[in-house]
Amino acid sequence: MFHPRRTLRALLIPLVAGLALTALPAQTASAASTLTNGGFESDGTGTATPAGWSTYSAAGQNSASFTEAGGHGGSYRLTHWSSSAYKVETYQYLSGLTNGNYKLTAWVRSGGGQNSAYLALKNCGGAEQRTDLPVSASGWIRIVVPVSVTGNQCTISVTSDANAGNWINVDDLTFASGTGGTSIHGADISSLAKSEAKGGVYRTSSGTVGDAVTILKNTGMNYARLKVWVDPADGYNNKTRVLATAKRVKAAGMKLLVDFHYSDTWADPGAQSKPAAWSGHSYGQLKTDVYNHTYDVLNALKAQGTTADMVQVGNEINGGMMWSEGSTDNWSQLAGLLDSGYDAVKAVNSSTAVALHLAKGGDLSGTRWWFDNAVANGVKFDAIGLSYYGYWHGTLYDFQTTLDDAASRYGKPVFVAETAYPFRLDSEDAHENIIDTTAELVSGYPATVAGQTRWMNDVASIVEAVPGGRGLGVFYWEATWTAVTGNGWDPTDASSGNGWENQALFGYDDKALASTSWFSHR
């Protein structure tokens, strides 16, 4: 994702009509679940302790937990709210469980602002598992909490530590056999090599200078994403540089995603320019160009012992790629170019996954339109990647709706290819930041390290909740793009600045931020 000019984007209107989002089907557990009244339908309105549930508040604030009308599925829901600050837990103890893996699924809403608001599974025999409630004041969001039951019992907990007026809604809980988690906790670090060459320094959270790849690995990062340009003006993000960084990535024990832009510069929904070396080539020659370039880079990676684990054939190709020949105005030609890339990937290594990557992760109709056309034109792919920036691409509800639909409609695993969030709004260099006003932020997520951490964990929780285990994980975009003179956004202009340093995962003191903790998300 790159936007050299700051642009205000209207949030997409939630696409509610016609959606049929349902809870995960209850899987058959080896012992019947004893969860009672998971839909809070037994008692009507105003019940502080619903049937089957218990309420606890050390400060005697049990009244902050109650049932009321307006459920997700049925007529009623559980709400936590009080006009004064409160701490309350609504819980249910299950016993007689057969040991094994279980998953709690729930539909939630939250106005945000709490010190903490989460679902938990505890006293199950192992470590307590928690999932925070994402901030979503209107649309219901599905979240899950997996746990391994080893003591034949488990406690389901809904907990709020809240300020005056904060609220949550919880409804339609199910507890059944199943597992959860995400496998990709990644970041794009394409900016790193140039940053280091221009004097960029990276430090651990305690201030020790170190290797950025190692620092991120030690916080839990397990997958790196590197973009490839064909012949960039600054000589970075090309084959040679990607080979060098890939060695570091693999030496750190991480997996590698190679992101082909098929351009000499940024490719995104607003720009898909062909490399200069391919200009004037016929469509047939362009197919060969795509194949040869893709094969060349990936085969060189394989030859040095750093085979790509996943490849993007194109970057944010909502409007196609390599315009005009590969525009979505000519789907049969775009399909031919995409398949040429796919074939090259598989010729180098058949087990490398091929992803197709769109932006606008909250655009249900646009994502359907694109992939319906891809399928109709026989395009081959293994996974779907979506960029999702909450300040541009719709609400978290829109995002979950689109992600879930893509996974089920096309039967493919899905992942977030790009997301990010600011930890502050001011700029470290003279270049205006792309997001630099509070009006641009997502409601409930302040431009602080805590807000950045919360955003990443909540996005990851939504990916984890994709039905059928098809949610692979998340890549943070440009974790290492700090403000370093000479490492600006324009590869043709050494004096260009960076509009993204307030969304890096290293602070203005070059220390790894506490938000890197998101890499350890379940």
Coordinates of N, CA, C and O in Angstrom, one line a residue, residues 1 186-191 221 223-227 249 255-259 261 312 314-316 357 387 389 415-418 475-478:
M1 N 0.9 -1.2 0.0 CA 0.0 0.0 0.0 C 0.9 1.2 0.0 O 1.8 1.3 0.8
G186 N 3.2 -11.9 10.6 CA 4.2 -11.4 9.7 C 4.3 -9.9 9.6 O 3.5 -9.2 10.1
A187 N 5.3 -9.4 8.8 CA 5.4 -8.0 8.5 C 6.2 -7.9 7.2 O 7.0 -8.7 6.9
D188 N 5.8 -6.8 6.5 CA 6.5 -6.4 5.3 C 7.7 -5.5 5.8 O 7.5 -4.6 6.6
I189 N 8.9 -5.9 5.4 CA 10.1 -5.2 5.8 C 10.9 -4.8 4.6 O 12.2 -4.8 4.6
S190 N 10.2 -4.5 3.5 CA 10.9 -4.2 2.3 C 11.7 -2.9 2.4 O 12.7 -2.8 1.6
S191 N 11.4 -2.0 3.3 CA 12.2 -0.8 3.4 C 13.5 -1.0 4.2 O 14.4 -0.1 4.2
M221 N 7.6 -12.4 15.5 CA 7.4 -12.4 14.1 C 7.9 -13.7 13.5 O 9.0 -14.2 13.8
Y223 N 7.1 -14.5 9.8 CA 6.9 -14.5 8.4 C 7.3 -13.1 7.9 O 6.8 -12.1 8.5
A224 N 8.1 -13.0 6.9 CA 8.5 -11.7 6.3 C 8.0 -11.6 4.9 O 8.0 -12.5 4.1
R225 N 7.6 -10.4 4.5 CA 7.1 -10.1 3.2 C 8.0 -9.1 2.6 O 8.3 -8.1 3.1
L226 N 8.5 -9.4 1.3 CA 9.4 -8.6 0.6 C 8.8 -8.3 -0.8 O 8.5 -9.2 -1.5
K227 N 8.8 -7.0 -1.2 CA 8.3 -6.7 -2.5 C 9.5 -6.7 -3.5 O 10.6 -6.6 -3.2
V249 N 16.2 -13.4 6.5 CA 14.9 -13.8 7.0 C 14.9 -15.3 7.3 O 14.4 -15.8 8.3
K255 N 9.5 -17.6 7.7 CA 9.1 -17.9 6.3 C 9.1 -16.7 5.5 O 9.2 -15.5 6.0
L256 N 9.0 -16.8 4.2 CA 9.1 -15.7 3.2 C 8.0 -15.6 2.2 O 7.7 -16.6 1.6
L257 N 7.4 -14.4 2.2 CA 6.4 -14.1 1.1 C 7.1 -13.1 0.2 O 7.5 -12.1 0.6
V258 N 7.1 -13.5 -1.1 CA 7.6 -12.6 -2.1 C 6.4 -11.9 -2.9 O 5.6 -12.6 -3.4
D259 N 6.5 -10.6 -2.9 CA 5.4 -9.8 -3.4 C 5.8 -9.1 -4.7 O 6.5 -8.1 -4.7
H261 N 5.4 -6.9 -7.8 CA 4.6 -5.7 -8.3 C 4.5 -5.7 -9.8 O 3.7 -5.0 -10.3
Q312 N 3.0 -13.5 -4.0 CA 1.9 -12.7 -4.5 C 2.1 -12.5 -6.0 O 3.2 -11.9 -6.3
G314 N 1.2 -10.1 -8.3 CA 0.6 -8.8 -8.3 C 0.4 -8.2 -6.9 O 0.3 -9.0 -5.9
N315 N 0.3 -6.9 -6.9 CA 0.1 -6.2 -5.6 C -1.1 -5.3 -5.7 O -1.1 -4.4 -6.5
E316 N -2.1 -5.5 -4.8 CA -3.3 -4.7 -4.8 C -3.9 -4.5 -6.2 O -4.1 -3.4 -6.7
H357 N -3.9 -10.7 -4.4 CA -4.0 -9.7 -3.4 C -4.8 -8.5 -3.9 O -4.4 -7.8 -4.8
S387 N -5.7 -6.3 1.6 CA -5.2 -5.2 2.5 C -6.4 -4.7 3.2 O -7.5 -4.6 2.7
Y389 N -6.9 -1.5 5.8 CA -6.6 -0.3 6.6 C -7.9 0.3 7.1 O -8.7 0.7 6.3
F415 N -5.9 -14.2 4.2 CA -5.0 -13.6 5.2 C -5.0 -12.1 4.9 O -5.5 -11.6 3.8
V416 N -4.6 -11.3 5.9 CA -4.4 -9.9 5.7 C -3.0 -9.6 5.2 O -2.0 -9.9 5.9
A417 N -2.9 -9.2 3.9 CA -1.6 -9.0 3.3 C -1.0 -7.7 3.8 O 0.2 -7.5 3.8
E418 N -1.8 -6.7 4.2 CA -1.3 -5.5 4.7 C -2.3 -4.9 5.7 O -3.5 -4.8 5.4
F475 N -0.1 -9.8 8.0 CA 1.2 -9.1 7.8 C 1.0 -7.6 8.1 O 0.1 -7.0 7.6
Y476 N 1.9 -7.1 9.0 CA 1.9 -5.7 9.3 C 2.7 -5.0 8.1 O 3.7 -5.6 7.7
W477 N 2.2 -3.9 7.7 CA 2.9 -3.3 6.5 C 4.0 -2.3 7.0 O 3.7 -1.3 7.7
E478 N 5.2 -2.6 6.5 CA 6.4 -1.7 6.6 C 6.7 -1.4 8.1 O 6.7 -0.3 8.5

